[in-house]
């Protein structure tokens, strides 16, 4: 018979990810950075309602990021979205507002969405980590691993047909750790019945508009065509 901890471990790390999803980080987390698996909310894998999932994720304390953040930025949009955008993690403005992509990078994302006929109401926007890393640093592999069950649960509940990975962290975490955004942007990948497209993070575009703006624009054109093909 399975012990309680067996069941929790199974439900959080094996039943949770999208089928076929590889585990990316196998190294052990340093003591005190990531709480034990046994501490995780046991019900995540069983949740099939986005509001219930939100309530559960808002209570998440699986890594230290929550201590330095105002709150958990769950993500927002259509609970039945065909397209999901995944960024890196909340920045200062997102942490203050409790909403994803509402700072400068979010304004650029909004512009690109609108210019290609999409609205925030019809898509879903989430991040790899749900709490702001201090000083906007890159989340550590341990923080990503701790938070990934939350995103996997979102993907499982929303069941998007298309996922747009914004930047290296989202692309490498969700598609393939060997991806390079400069080389692989604009490419489509099929995994577990979902079509993924890699593109730049909007913040990277803001830092280098001359070289990246036209390219991200092309990627959104490709997204629009794929959406028409799959969902039109
Ligand atoms: N950058 C991200 O990756 N996510 C946000 O929500 C905002 C900025």
CSV table of C-alpha atoms and ligand atoms in Angstrom, one decimal:
chain,number,residue,atom,x,y,z
A,1,UNK,CA,0.0,0.0,0.0
A,2,UNK,CA,1.2,3.5,-0.8
A,3,UNK,CA,2.3,5.8,2.1
A,4,UNK,CA,0.9,9.3,2.3
A,5,UNK,CA,4.3,10.7,1.2
A,6,UNK,CA,4.3,8.4,-1.8
A,7,UNK,CA,1.0,9.7,-2.9
A,8,UNK,CA,1.9,13.3,-2.5
A,9,UNK,CA,5.2,12.8,-4.3
A,10,UNK,CA,3.4,11.1,-7.1
A,11,UNK,CA,0.6,13.6,-7.4
A,12,UNK,CA,2.9,16.6,-7.4
A,13,UNK,CA,5.8,15.5,-9.5
A,14,UNK,CA,4.5,12.8,-11.8
A,15,UNK,CA,0.8,13.3,-12.3
A,16,UNK,CA,1.2,17.1,-12.4
A,17,UNK,CA,3.3,17.9,-15.5
A,18,UNK,CA,1.9,17.8,-19.0
A,19,UNK,CA,2.4,14.2,-20.2
A,20,UNK,CA,5.9,13.6,-21.4
A,21,UNK,CA,7.2,16.7,-19.8
A,22,UNK,CA,10.8,16.2,-18.8
A,23,UNK,CA,12.1,17.1,-15.4
A,24,UNK,CA,14.7,19.8,-16.0
A,25,UNK,CA,16.5,20.2,-12.7
A,26,UNK,CA,17.7,17.1,-11.0
A,27,UNK,CA,20.2,18.7,-8.6
A,28,UNK,CA,19.3,18.8,-4.9
A,29,UNK,CA,18.1,22.2,-3.6
A,30,UNK,CA,20.2,23.6,-0.8
A,31,UNK,CA,18.8,23.1,2.7
A,32,UNK,CA,16.1,25.6,3.6
A,33,UNK,CA,15.7,27.0,0.1
A,34,UNK,CA,13.0,24.6,-1.1
A,35,UNK,CA,10.7,23.1,1.5
A,36,UNK,CA,10.3,19.3,1.5
A,37,UNK,CA,8.0,17.6,-1.0
A,38,UNK,CA,5.9,16.5,1.9
A,39,UNK,CA,5.0,20.1,2.6
A,40,UNK,CA,3.5,20.8,-0.8
A,41,UNK,CA,-0.3,21.2,-1.0
A,42,UNK,CA,-1.4,17.7,-1.8
A,43,UNK,CA,-4.4,18.6,-3.9
A,44,UNK,CA,-2.8,20.4,-6.8
A,45,UNK,CA,-3.0,17.5,-9.2
A,46,UNK,CA,-6.6,16.9,-8.5
A,47,UNK,CA,-7.7,20.5,-9.1
A,48,UNK,CA,-9.6,21.0,-12.4
A,49,UNK,CA,-11.0,24.5,-11.7
A,50,UNK,CA,-8.9,27.6,-12.3
A,51,UNK,CA,-10.4,29.6,-9.4
A,52,UNK,CA,-9.7,26.7,-7.0
A,53,UNK,CA,-6.2,26.4,-8.4
A,54,UNK,CA,-5.7,30.2,-8.0
A,55,UNK,CA,-6.7,30.0,-4.3
A,56,UNK,CA,-4.3,27.1,-3.8
A,57,UNK,CA,-1.4,28.7,-5.6
A,58,UNK,CA,-1.9,32.0,-3.7
A,59,UNK,CA,-1.0,30.1,-0.6
A,60,UNK,CA,2.1,28.6,-2.1
A,61,UNK,CA,5.3,28.8,0.1
A,62,UNK,CA,7.4,26.3,-1.8
A,63,UNK,CA,10.4,28.6,-2.2
A,64,UNK,CA,11.8,31.7,-0.6
A,65,UNK,CA,10.6,34.1,-3.3
A,66,UNK,CA,7.3,34.6,-1.6
A,67,UNK,CA,9.1,36.1,1.5
A,68,UNK,CA,10.5,39.0,-0.5
A,69,UNK,CA,7.4,39.5,-2.7
A,70,UNK,CA,4.2,41.3,-1.9
A,71,UNK,CA,2.2,38.4,-3.2
A,72,UNK,CA,1.8,35.6,-5.7
A,73,UNK,CA,1.0,36.7,-9.2
A,74,UNK,CA,-1.1,33.8,-10.4
A,75,UNK,CA,-1.7,35.0,-14.0
A,76,UNK,CA,-4.8,36.1,-15.7
A,77,UNK,CA,-7.0,35.8,-18.7
A,78,UNK,CA,-9.5,33.4,-20.2
A,79,UNK,CA,-9.8,30.1,-18.2
A,80,UNK,CA,-10.5,28.4,-21.5
A,81,UNK,CA,-7.9,30.3,-23.6
A,82,UNK,CA,-6.6,28.7,-26.8
A,83,UNK,CA,-3.4,30.7,-26.5
A,84,UNK,CA,-1.3,31.0,-23.4
A,85,UNK,CA,1.7,33.3,-23.0
A,86,UNK,CA,4.4,32.4,-20.5
A,87,UNK,CA,7.0,34.9,-19.2
A,88,UNK,CA,9.7,34.6,-16.6
A,89,UNK,CA,8.4,36.1,-13.4
A,90,UNK,CA,6.7,39.2,-12.0
A,91,UNK,CA,8.7,42.4,-12.0
A,92,UNK,CA,8.2,45.3,-9.6
A,93,UNK,CA,5.0,46.7,-11.2
A,94,UNK,CA,3.5,43.2,-11.5
A,95,UNK,CA,4.3,42.5,-7.8
A,96,UNK,CA,2.6,45.8,-6.8
A,97,UNK,CA,-0.5,45.2,-8.9
A,98,UNK,CA,-0.7,41.4,-8.5
A,99,UNK,CA,-1.1,41.0,-12.3
A,100,UNK,CA,1.3,39.7,-14.9
A,101,UNK,CA,2.9,41.9,-17.6
A,102,UNK,CA,1.5,45.3,-16.6
A,103,UNK,CA,4.8,47.2,-16.6
A,104,UNK,CA,6.7,48.5,-19.6
A,105,UNK,CA,7.2,45.0,-21.1
A,106,UNK,CA,3.5,44.3,-20.6
A,107,UNK,CA,2.6,47.5,-22.5
A,108,UNK,CA,4.6,46.2,-25.4
A,109,UNK,CA,3.0,42.8,-25.2
A,110,UNK,CA,-0.5,44.6,-25.1
A,111,UNK,CA,0.5,46.5,-28.3
A,112,UNK,CA,1.6,43.4,-30.1
A,113,UNK,CA,-1.5,41.5,-29.0
A,114,UNK,CA,-3.8,44.3,-30.2
A,115,UNK,CA,-2.0,44.8,-33.4
A,116,UNK,CA,-2.5,41.1,-34.3
A,117,UNK,CA,-6.2,41.1,-33.4
A,118,UNK,CA,-5.9,39.5,-29.9
A,119,UNK,CA,-7.1,40.8,-26.6
A,120,UNK,CA,-6.1,40.0,-23.1
A,121,UNK,CA,-9.6,38.7,-22.4
A,122,UNK,CA,-9.2,35.8,-24.9
A,123,UNK,CA,-5.7,34.6,-24.0
A,124,UNK,CA,-4.1,33.6,-20.7
A,125,UNK,CA,-0.8,35.1,-19.4
A,126,UNK,CA,1.3,33.4,-16.8
A,127,UNK,CA,4.9,33.2,-15.7
A,128,UNK,CA,7.4,30.5,-14.9
A,129,UNK,CA,7.7,31.7,-11.3
A,130,UNK,CA,4.7,33.4,-9.6
A,131,UNK,CA,6.6,35.6,-7.1
A,132,UNK,CA,9.0,38.4,-7.9
A,133,UNK,CA,12.6,37.5,-7.7
A,134,UNK,CA,14.4,40.2,-5.6
A,135,UNK,CA,15.8,43.0,-7.8
A,136,UNK,CA,14.3,41.2,-10.8
A,137,UNK,CA,17.1,38.7,-10.9
A,138,UNK,CA,16.7,35.4,-12.9
A,139,UNK,CA,14.9,32.8,-10.8
A,140,UNK,CA,17.3,30.0,-9.7
A,141,UNK,CA,16.8,26.5,-11.0
A,142,UNK,CA,15.5,25.5,-7.5
A,143,UNK,CA,12.9,28.3,-7.6
A,144,UNK,CA,11.8,27.2,-11.0
A,145,UNK,CA,11.6,23.6,-10.0
A,146,UNK,CA,9.6,24.6,-6.9
A,147,UNK,CA,7.1,26.7,-8.9
A,148,UNK,CA,6.8,24.5,-12.0
A,149,UNK,CA,3.9,22.4,-10.6
A,150,UNK,CA,1.8,25.5,-10.4
A,151,UNK,CA,2.3,26.4,-14.1
A,152,UNK,CA,1.9,22.7,-15.1
A,153,UNK,CA,-1.4,22.7,-13.2
A,154,UNK,CA,-2.5,25.9,-15.0
A,155,UNK,CA,-1.6,24.4,-18.4
A,156,UNK,CA,-3.5,21.2,-17.5
A,157,UNK,CA,-6.6,23.1,-16.4
A,158,UNK,CA,-6.7,25.7,-19.2
A,159,UNK,CA,-5.7,23.2,-22.0
A,160,UNK,CA,-4.4,25.8,-24.5
A,161,UNK,CA,-3.7,24.7,-28.1
A,162,UNK,CA,-0.8,27.1,-28.4
A,163,UNK,CA,1.8,28.3,-25.9
A,164,UNK,CA,4.0,31.3,-26.6
A,165,UNK,CA,7.2,31.2,-24.6
A,166,UNK,CA,8.6,34.7,-24.0
A,167,UNK,CA,12.4,34.5,-23.6
A,168,UNK,CA,14.9,32.0,-22.7
A,169,UNK,CA,13.7,30.8,-19.3
A,170,UNK,CA,10.2,30.0,-20.5
A,171,UNK,CA,11.4,28.4,-23.7
A,172,UNK,CA,14.1,26.3,-22.0
A,173,UNK,CA,11.8,25.3,-19.1
A,174,UNK,CA,8.8,24.3,-21.2
A,175,UNK,CA,10.2,23.1,-24.5
A,176,UNK,CA,13.9,22.1,-24.3
A,177,UNK,CA,16.8,23.2,-22.1
A,178,UNK,CA,19.0,23.4,-25.1
A,179,UNK,CA,17.0,26.1,-26.9
A,180,UNK,CA,18.5,29.5,-27.7
A,181,UNK,CA,16.1,32.3,-28.3
A,182,UNK,CA,18.2,34.1,-30.9
A,183,UNK,CA,18.6,30.9,-32.9
A,184,UNK,CA,15.2,29.3,-32.3
A,185,UNK,CA,12.8,32.2,-32.2
A,186,UNK,CA,9.9,31.9,-34.6
A,187,UNK,CA,10.2,28.1,-34.7
A,188,UNK,CA,7.2,25.9,-33.8
A,189,UNK,CA,7.5,22.9,-31.5
A,190,UNK,CA,4.9,20.2,-30.9
A,191,UNK,CA,4.7,18.6,-27.5
A,192,UNK,CA,1.9,16.6,-25.9
A,193,UNK,CA,-0.7,18.0,-28.3
A,194,UNK,CA,0.3,21.6,-27.7
A,195,UNK,CA,2.0,23.9,-30.3
A,196,UNK,CA,4.7,26.0,-28.8
A,197,UNK,CA,6.4,29.1,-30.4
A,198,UNK,CA,9.6,30.6,-29.1
A,199,UNK,CA,10.0,34.4,-29.2
A,200,UNK,CA,11.8,37.1,-27.4
A,201,UNK,CA,10.8,38.4,-24.0
A,202,UNK,CA,9.3,41.8,-24.5
A,203,UNK,CA,11.8,43.3,-22.0
A,204,UNK,CA,14.6,42.1,-24.3
A,205,UNK,CA,12.9,43.8,-27.2
A,206,UNK,CA,12.7,47.0,-25.3
A,207,UNK,CA,16.4,46.8,-24.6
A,208,UNK,CA,17.3,46.2,-28.3
A,209,UNK,CA,14.4,47.5,-30.4
A,210,UNK,CA,16.6,47.9,-33.5
A,211,UNK,CA,17.4,44.3,-33.8
A,212,UNK,CA,14.5,42.5,-32.1
A,213,UNK,CA,11.3,44.5,-32.8
A,214,UNK,CA,10.8,43.4,-36.4
A,215,UNK,CA,11.6,39.8,-35.4
A,216,UNK,CA,9.0,39.6,-32.6
A,217,UNK,CA,6.5,41.2,-34.9
A,218,UNK,CA,7.2,38.4,-37.4
A,219,UNK,CA,6.7,35.8,-34.6
A,220,UNK,CA,3.3,37.3,-33.8
A,221,UNK,CA,2.4,37.1,-37.5
A,222,UNK,CA,3.2,33.4,-37.4
A,223,UNK,CA,1.2,33.1,-34.2
A,224,UNK,CA,-1.8,34.7,-35.9
A,225,UNK,CA,-1.6,32.3,-38.8
A,226,UNK,CA,-1.3,29.2,-36.6
A,227,UNK,CA,-4.2,30.4,-34.5
A,228,UNK,CA,-6.4,30.7,-37.6
A,229,UNK,CA,-5.3,27.3,-38.7
A,230,UNK,CA,-5.9,25.6,-35.4
A,231,UNK,CA,-8.7,27.6,-33.8
A,232,UNK,CA,-10.3,29.6,-36.6
B,1,LIG,N1,8.4,40.0,-17.1
B,1,LIG,C1,7.9,38.8,-17.0
B,1,LIG,O1,8.6,37.8,-17.3
B,1,LIG,N2,6.7,38.6,-16.5
B,1,LIG,C2,5.9,39.6,-16.1
B,1,LIG,O2,4.8,39.3,-15.6
B,1,LIG,C3,6.4,40.9,-16.2
B,1,LIG,C4,7.6,41.1,-16.7
